[in-house]
PDB file of C-alpha atoms in Angstrom:
ATOM      1  CA  MET A   4      -6.531  17.985  15.188  1.00  0.00           C
ATOM      2  CA  TYR A   5      -6.697  16.167  11.871  1.00  0.00           C
ATOM      3  CA  SER A   6      -3.476  15.827  11.550  1.00  0.00           C
ATOM      4  CA  SER A   7      -3.128  14.187  14.807  1.00  0.00           C
ATOM      5  CA  ILE A   8      -5.468  11.798  14.349  1.00  0.00           C
ATOM      6  CA  ILE A   9      -3.668  10.975  10.817  1.00  0.00           C
ATOM      7  CA  ALA A  10      -0.790  10.254  13.016  1.00  0.00           C
ATOM      8  CA  VAL A  11      -2.131   7.739  15.400  1.00  0.00           C
ATOM      9  CA  CYS A  12      -3.690   5.715  12.072  1.00  0.00           C
ATOM     10  CA  TRP A  13      -0.181   5.216  11.205  1.00  0.00           C
ATOM     11  CA  LEU A  14       1.338   4.645  14.205  1.00  0.00           C
ATOM     12  CA  THR A  15      -1.601   1.448  14.747  1.00  0.00           C
ATOM     13  CA  PHE A  16      -0.586   0.948  11.342  1.00  0.00           C
ATOM     14  CA  ILE A  17       3.207   0.291  11.665  1.00  0.00           C
ATOM     15  CA  LEU A  18       2.513  -1.105  15.697  1.00  0.00           C
ATOM     16  CA  VAL A  19       0.138  -3.640  14.365  1.00  0.00           C
ATOM     17  CA  TRP A  20       3.081  -4.519  11.388  1.00  0.00           C
ATOM     18  CA  LEU A  21       5.855  -4.865  13.798  1.00  0.00           C
ATOM     19  CA  VAL A  22       3.818  -6.977  16.772  1.00  0.00           C
ATOM     20  CA  MET A  23       2.924  -9.500  13.285  1.00  0.00           C
ATOM     21  CA  GLY A  24       5.110  -9.223  11.478  1.00  0.00           C
ATOM     22  CA  GLY A  25       7.045 -12.110  13.608  1.00  0.00           C
ATOM     23  CA  LEU A  26       3.673 -14.488  13.291  1.00  0.00           C
ATOM     24  CA  ALA A  27       4.309 -15.113   9.624  1.00  0.00           C
ATOM     25  CA  LYS A  28       5.274 -18.416   7.628  1.00  0.00           C
ATOM     26  CA  LYS A  29       9.100 -18.500   6.735  1.00  0.00           C
ATOM     27  CA  SER A  30       9.828 -16.980   3.510  1.00  0.00           C
ATOM     28  CA  ILE A  31      12.310 -18.650   0.424  1.00  0.00           C
ATOM     29  CA  ARG A  32      14.087 -16.509  -1.845  1.00  0.00           C
ATOM     30  CA  ALA A  33      13.563 -17.099  -5.502  1.00  0.00           C
ATOM     31  CA  LYS A  34      16.552 -17.301  -8.140  1.00  0.00           C
ATOM     32  CA  GLY A  35      16.766 -13.747  -9.493  1.00  0.00           C
ATOM     33  CA  GLN A  36      14.572 -12.087  -7.105  1.00  0.00           C
ATOM     34  CA  HIS A  37      15.424  -8.709  -6.567  1.00  0.00           C
ATOM     35  CA  HIS A  38      14.701  -6.111  -3.653  1.00  0.00           C
ATOM     36  CA  THR A  39      13.003  -3.768  -5.563  1.00  0.00           C
ATOM     37  CA  SER A  40      11.105  -2.052  -2.262  1.00  0.00           C
ATOM     38  CA  THR A  41      14.213  -0.804  -1.335  1.00  0.00           C
ATOM     39  CA  ILE A  42      15.352   0.231  -4.274  1.00  0.00           C
ATOM     40  CA  TYR A  43      11.924   1.797  -4.851  1.00  0.00           C
ATOM     41  CA  MET A  44      12.042   3.825  -0.953  1.00  0.00           C
ATOM     42  CA  LEU A  45      16.017   4.995  -2.296  1.00  0.00           C
ATOM     43  CA  ILE A  46      14.669   6.038  -5.554  1.00  0.00           C
ATOM     44  CA  ALA A  47      11.355   7.745  -3.398  1.00  0.00           C
ATOM     45  CA  ILE A  48      14.462   9.553  -0.812  1.00  0.00           C
ATOM     46  CA  THR A  49      16.372  10.779  -3.490  1.00  0.00           C
ATOM     47  CA  MET A  50      13.265  12.690  -5.065  1.00  0.00           C
ATOM     48  CA  VAL A  51      11.835  14.068  -2.067  1.00  0.00           C
ATOM     49  CA  VAL A  52      15.917  15.369  -0.809  1.00  0.00           C
ATOM     50  CA  LEU A  53      16.824  16.771  -4.048  1.00  0.00           C
ATOM     51  CA  VAL A  54      13.220  18.543  -4.112  1.00  0.00           C
ATOM     52  CA  LEU A  55      13.796  20.502  -0.412  1.00  0.00           C
ATOM     53  CA  HIS A  56      17.289  21.290  -1.347  1.00  0.00           C
ATOM     54  CA  THR A  57      16.376  22.996  -4.873  1.00  0.00           C
ATOM     55  CA  LYS A  58      15.997  26.485  -4.749  1.00  0.00           C
ATOM     56  CA  GLY A  59      13.468  28.090  -6.715  1.00  0.00           C
ATOM     57  CA  LEU A  60      11.201  24.824  -6.193  1.00  0.00           C
ATOM     58  CA  GLU A  61       9.766  25.610  -2.631  1.00  0.00           C
ATOM     59  CA  PHE A  62       5.969  26.660  -4.390  1.00  0.00           C
ATOM     60  CA  LEU A  63       5.995  22.943  -4.960  1.00  0.00           C
ATOM     61  CA  ILE A  64       6.096  21.896  -1.282  1.00  0.00           C
ATOM     62  CA  THR A  65       3.668  24.860  -0.324  1.00  0.00           C
ATOM     63  CA  TYR A  66       1.177  24.432  -3.080  1.00  0.00           C
ATOM     64  CA  GLN A  67      -1.975  23.144  -2.039  1.00  0.00           C
ATOM     65  CA  LEU A  68      -4.057  21.127  -4.636  1.00  0.00           C
ATOM     66  CA  PHE A  69      -7.342  21.476  -2.227  1.00  0.00           C
ATOM     67  CA  PRO A  70      -8.196  24.310  -0.175  1.00  0.00           C
ATOM     68  CA  SER A  71      -7.821  23.374   3.832  1.00  0.00           C
ATOM     69  CA  THR A  72     -11.704  23.480   4.958  1.00  0.00           C
ATOM     70  CA  PRO A  73     -13.148  20.852   7.835  1.00  0.00           C
ATOM     71  CA  LEU A  74     -15.066  19.125   5.272  1.00  0.00           C
ATOM     72  CA  ILE A  75     -11.763  18.282   2.806  1.00  0.00           C
ATOM     73  CA  GLU A  76     -10.060  17.241   6.301  1.00  0.00           C
ATOM     74  CA  SER A  77     -12.471  15.126   7.796  1.00  0.00           C
ATOM     75  CA  ILE A  78     -12.762  13.241   4.269  1.00  0.00           C
ATOM     76  CA  GLY A  79      -8.824  13.003   4.574  1.00  0.00           C
ATOM     77  CA  VAL A  80      -8.957  12.119   7.929  1.00  0.00           C
ATOM     78  CA  PHE A  81     -11.925   9.284   6.884  1.00  0.00           C
ATOM     79  CA  MET A  82      -9.692   7.747   4.173  1.00  0.00           C
ATOM     80  CA  CYS A  83      -6.803   7.524   6.158  1.00  0.00           C
ATOM     81  CA  ALA A  84      -8.699   6.027   9.168  1.00  0.00           C
ATOM     82  CA  ALA A  85     -10.988   3.622   6.151  1.00  0.00           C
ATOM     83  CA  GLY A  86      -7.402   2.504   4.226  1.00  0.00           C
ATOM     84  CA  ILE A  87      -5.545   1.643   7.431  1.00  0.00           C
ATOM     85  CA  ALA A  88      -8.348  -0.367   8.546  1.00  0.00           C
ATOM     86  CA  PHE A  89      -8.852  -1.967   5.701  1.00  0.00           C
ATOM     87  CA  ALA A  90      -5.118  -3.000   5.348  1.00  0.00           C
ATOM     88  CA  ILE A  91      -4.941  -3.856   8.979  1.00  0.00           C
ATOM     89  CA  TRP A  92      -7.917  -5.845   8.271  1.00  0.00           C
ATOM     90  CA  ALA A  93      -6.477  -7.742   5.036  1.00  0.00           C
ATOM     91  CA  ARG A  94      -3.060  -8.489   7.305  1.00  0.00           C
ATOM     92  CA  ILE A  95      -5.172 -10.106   9.811  1.00  0.00           C
ATOM     93  CA  HIS A  96      -7.259 -12.130   7.274  1.00  0.00           C
ATOM     94  CA  LEU A  97      -3.635 -13.408   5.891  1.00  0.00           C
ATOM     95  CA  GLY A  98      -2.196 -14.450   8.783  1.00  0.00           C
ATOM     96  CA  LYS A  99       1.012 -16.801   8.864  1.00  0.00           C
ATOM     97  CA  ASN A 100       1.394 -15.768   4.601  1.00  0.00           C
ATOM     98  CA  TRP A 101       2.036 -12.415   4.768  1.00  0.00           C
ATOM     99  CA  GLY A 102       5.109 -11.560   3.449  1.00  0.00           C
ATOM    100  CA  MET A 103       6.879  -8.566   2.712  1.00  0.00           C
ATOM    101  CA  PRO A 104       6.001  -7.624  -1.137  1.00  0.00           C
ATOM    102  CA  MET A 105       7.057 -10.305  -4.314  1.00  0.00           C
ATOM    103  CA  ALA A 106       7.956 -12.908  -1.591  1.00  0.00           C
ATOM    104  CA  LEU A 107       7.592 -16.279  -1.527  1.00  0.00           C
ATOM    105  CA  LYS A 108       6.621 -18.003   1.593  1.00  0.00           C
ATOM    106  CA  GLU A 109       7.046 -21.991   1.950  1.00  0.00           C
ATOM    107  CA  LYS A 110       3.246 -23.990   2.203  1.00  0.00           C
ATOM    108  CA  PRO A 111       1.404 -21.019   1.235  1.00  0.00           C
ATOM    109  CA  ASP A 112      -2.656 -20.613   1.378  1.00  0.00           C
ATOM    110  CA  LEU A 113      -4.611 -18.975  -1.483  1.00  0.00           C
ATOM    111  CA  VAL A 114      -6.131 -16.361   0.781  1.00  0.00           C
ATOM    112  CA  THR A 115      -9.042 -15.178  -1.240  1.00  0.00           C
ATOM    113  CA  GLY A 116     -12.023 -14.826   2.323  1.00  0.00           C
ATOM    114  CA  GLY A 117     -12.820 -11.439   4.196  1.00  0.00           C
ATOM    115  CA  PRO A 118     -11.312  -8.053   1.907  1.00  0.00           C
ATOM    116  CA  TYR A 119      -9.593 -10.971  -0.404  1.00  0.00           C
ATOM    117  CA  GLN A 120     -13.007 -11.441  -2.041  1.00  0.00           C
ATOM    118  CA  PHE A 121     -13.268  -7.379  -2.884  1.00  0.00           C
ATOM    119  CA  VAL A 122      -9.949  -7.107  -4.352  1.00  0.00           C
ATOM    120  CA  ARG A 123      -6.282  -9.342  -4.685  1.00  0.00           C
ATOM    121  CA  HIS A 124      -4.263  -7.110  -3.502  1.00  0.00           C
ATOM    122  CA  PRO A 125      -6.719  -5.177  -0.444  1.00  0.00           C
ATOM    123  CA  ILE A 126      -2.953  -3.966   1.780  1.00  0.00           C
ATOM    124  CA  TYR A 127      -2.229  -2.126  -1.305  1.00  0.00           C
ATOM    125  CA  THR A 128      -5.223  -0.908  -1.802  1.00  0.00           C
ATOM    126  CA  GLY A 129      -5.734   0.320   1.947  1.00  0.00           C
ATOM    127  CA  LEU A 130      -2.391   1.846   2.016  1.00  0.00           C
ATOM    128  CA  TRP A 131      -3.258   3.639  -1.168  1.00  0.00           C
ATOM    129  CA  ALA A 132      -6.598   5.227  -0.021  1.00  0.00           C
ATOM    130  CA  ALA A 133      -4.754   5.925   3.182  1.00  0.00           C
ATOM    131  CA  MET A 134      -1.910   7.891   1.379  1.00  0.00           C
ATOM    132  CA  LEU A 135      -4.993   9.434  -0.534  1.00  0.00           C
ATOM    133  CA  GLY A 136      -6.445  10.792   2.499  1.00  0.00           C
ATOM    134  CA  THR A 137      -2.929  11.625   4.533  1.00  0.00           C
ATOM    135  CA  ASN A 138      -2.261  13.792   1.135  1.00  0.00           C
ATOM    136  CA  ILE A 139      -5.466  15.496   0.311  1.00  0.00           C
ATOM    137  CA  ASN A 140      -4.000  18.831   1.536  1.00  0.00           C
ATOM    138  CA  GLY A 141      -0.447  17.386   1.078  1.00  0.00           C
ATOM    139  CA  GLY A 142      -0.439  19.982  -2.286  1.00  0.00           C
ATOM    140  CA  PHE A 143       2.023  19.346  -5.220  1.00  0.00           C
ATOM    141  CA  MET A 144       4.471  17.166  -3.346  1.00  0.00           C
ATOM    142  CA  GLY A 145       1.623  14.455  -2.146  1.00  0.00           C
ATOM    143  CA  LEU A 146       0.234  14.381  -5.317  1.00  0.00           C
ATOM    144  CA  VAL A 147       3.906  13.285  -6.560  1.00  0.00           C
ATOM    145  CA  TRP A 148       3.822  10.974  -3.715  1.00  0.00           C
ATOM    146  CA  LEU A 149       0.882   9.207  -4.676  1.00  0.00           C
ATOM    147  CA  LEU A 150       1.503   8.611  -8.118  1.00  0.00           C
ATOM    148  CA  PHE A 151       4.519   7.333  -7.383  1.00  0.00           C
ATOM    149  CA  SER A 152       3.018   5.216  -4.873  1.00  0.00           C
ATOM    150  CA  ALA A 153       0.384   3.955  -7.290  1.00  0.00           C
ATOM    151  CA  THR A 154       3.249   3.286  -9.817  1.00  0.00           C
ATOM    152  CA  PHE A 155       4.688   0.745  -7.298  1.00  0.00           C
ATOM    153  CA  PHE A 156       1.792  -0.889  -6.463  1.00  0.00           C
ATOM    154  CA  VAL A 157       0.540  -1.826  -9.358  1.00  0.00           C
ATOM    155  CA  TYR A 158       4.218  -3.057 -10.537  1.00  0.00           C
ATOM    156  CA  SER A 159       4.798  -5.445  -6.952  1.00  0.00           C
ATOM    157  CA  ALA A 160       1.086  -6.401  -7.613  1.00  0.00           C
ATOM    158  CA  LYS A 161       1.253  -7.567 -11.332  1.00  0.00           C
ATOM    159  CA  ARG A 162       4.354  -9.312  -9.884  1.00  0.00           C
ATOM    160  CA  GLU A 163       3.190 -10.592  -6.991  1.00  0.00           C
ATOM    161  CA  GLU A 164       0.277 -12.479  -9.420  1.00  0.00           C
ATOM    162  CA  LYS A 165       2.757 -13.923 -11.714  1.00  0.00           C
ATOM    163  CA  MET A 166       4.254 -15.683  -8.514  1.00  0.00           C
ATOM    164  CA  MET A 167       0.931 -16.945  -7.525  1.00  0.00           C
ATOM    165  CA  LEU A 168      -0.240 -17.888 -10.649  1.00  0.00           C
ATOM    166  CA  ARG A 169       3.310 -20.150 -10.649  1.00  0.00           C
ATOM    167  CA  GLN A 170       2.074 -21.388  -6.995  1.00  0.00           C
ATOM    168  CA  PHE A 171      -1.419 -22.333  -7.369  1.00  0.00           C
ATOM    169  CA  PRO A 172      -1.952 -22.707 -11.427  1.00  0.00           C
ATOM    170  CA  ASP A 173      -4.998 -24.205 -10.782  1.00  0.00           C
ATOM    171  CA  ASP A 174      -6.727 -21.618  -8.130  1.00  0.00           C
ATOM    172  CA  TYR A 175      -5.722 -18.136  -8.801  1.00  0.00           C
ATOM    173  CA  PRO A 176      -6.577 -17.896 -12.642  1.00  0.00           C
ATOM    174  CA  ALA A 177     -10.191 -18.724 -11.133  1.00  0.00           C
ATOM    175  CA  TYR A 178      -9.588 -16.455  -8.665  1.00  0.00           C
ATOM    176  CA  MET A 179      -8.674 -13.730 -11.020  1.00  0.00           C
ATOM    177  CA  LYS A 180     -11.795 -13.928 -12.762  1.00  0.00           C
ATOM    178  CA  CYS A 181     -13.918 -13.172  -9.654  1.00  0.00           C
ATOM    179  CA  SER A 182     -12.047 -10.329  -8.191  1.00  0.00           C
ATOM    180  CA  LYS A 183     -10.437  -7.037  -9.253  1.00  0.00           C
ATOM    181  CA  MET A 184      -6.484  -6.415  -8.742  1.00  0.00           C
ATOM    182  CA  LEU A 185      -6.690  -3.498  -6.394  1.00  0.00           C
ATOM    183  CA  ILE A 186     -10.227  -0.764  -6.898  1.00  0.00           C
ATOM    184  CA  PRO A 187     -13.079  -2.982  -6.575  1.00  0.00           C
ATOM    185  CA  PHE A 188     -15.081  -3.324  -8.781  1.00  0.00           C
ATOM    186  CA  ILE A 189     -12.717  -1.335 -11.693  1.00  0.00           C
ATOM    187  CA  PHE A 190      -9.550  -2.353 -11.691  1.00  0.00           C
TER     188      PHE A 190
END
């Protein structure tokens, strides 16, 4: 049952992203902008394939970090649902300003309300919380994926912040002073 609820959460996320994807402002390609998300995805897929096909490492896939109890699974479902809801709230609040990670938009607006009052990158925050909830019983490979995704989200957030500082040289520094990057009240 828990895995079905988590699957519905992720399906909801995918559907919202697909439906809202066509509503965004046109992206402009910056000089020297690379497709880093594609590169990271290829690295992640390669890591998974290598681990799955390496003899003697099966324990990495089956070993669980936490016991599979109703409480742990309920916590995972709650974190997944809350994370997806937070990411969707951020996506809806961004409206036409949304774009792929590190994409520049034509005539962008600086969005600081809604979930953006808590963190500057709430979509990453929500997705990571959802991934944590999904992988709470995922074992060692779930932990590897969480560390990999956290690294990607921090890297992407820092790159996006450099772009935001160029696009909003007066407003973004003030926004940075009154909000955290990814974890409310902490980081």
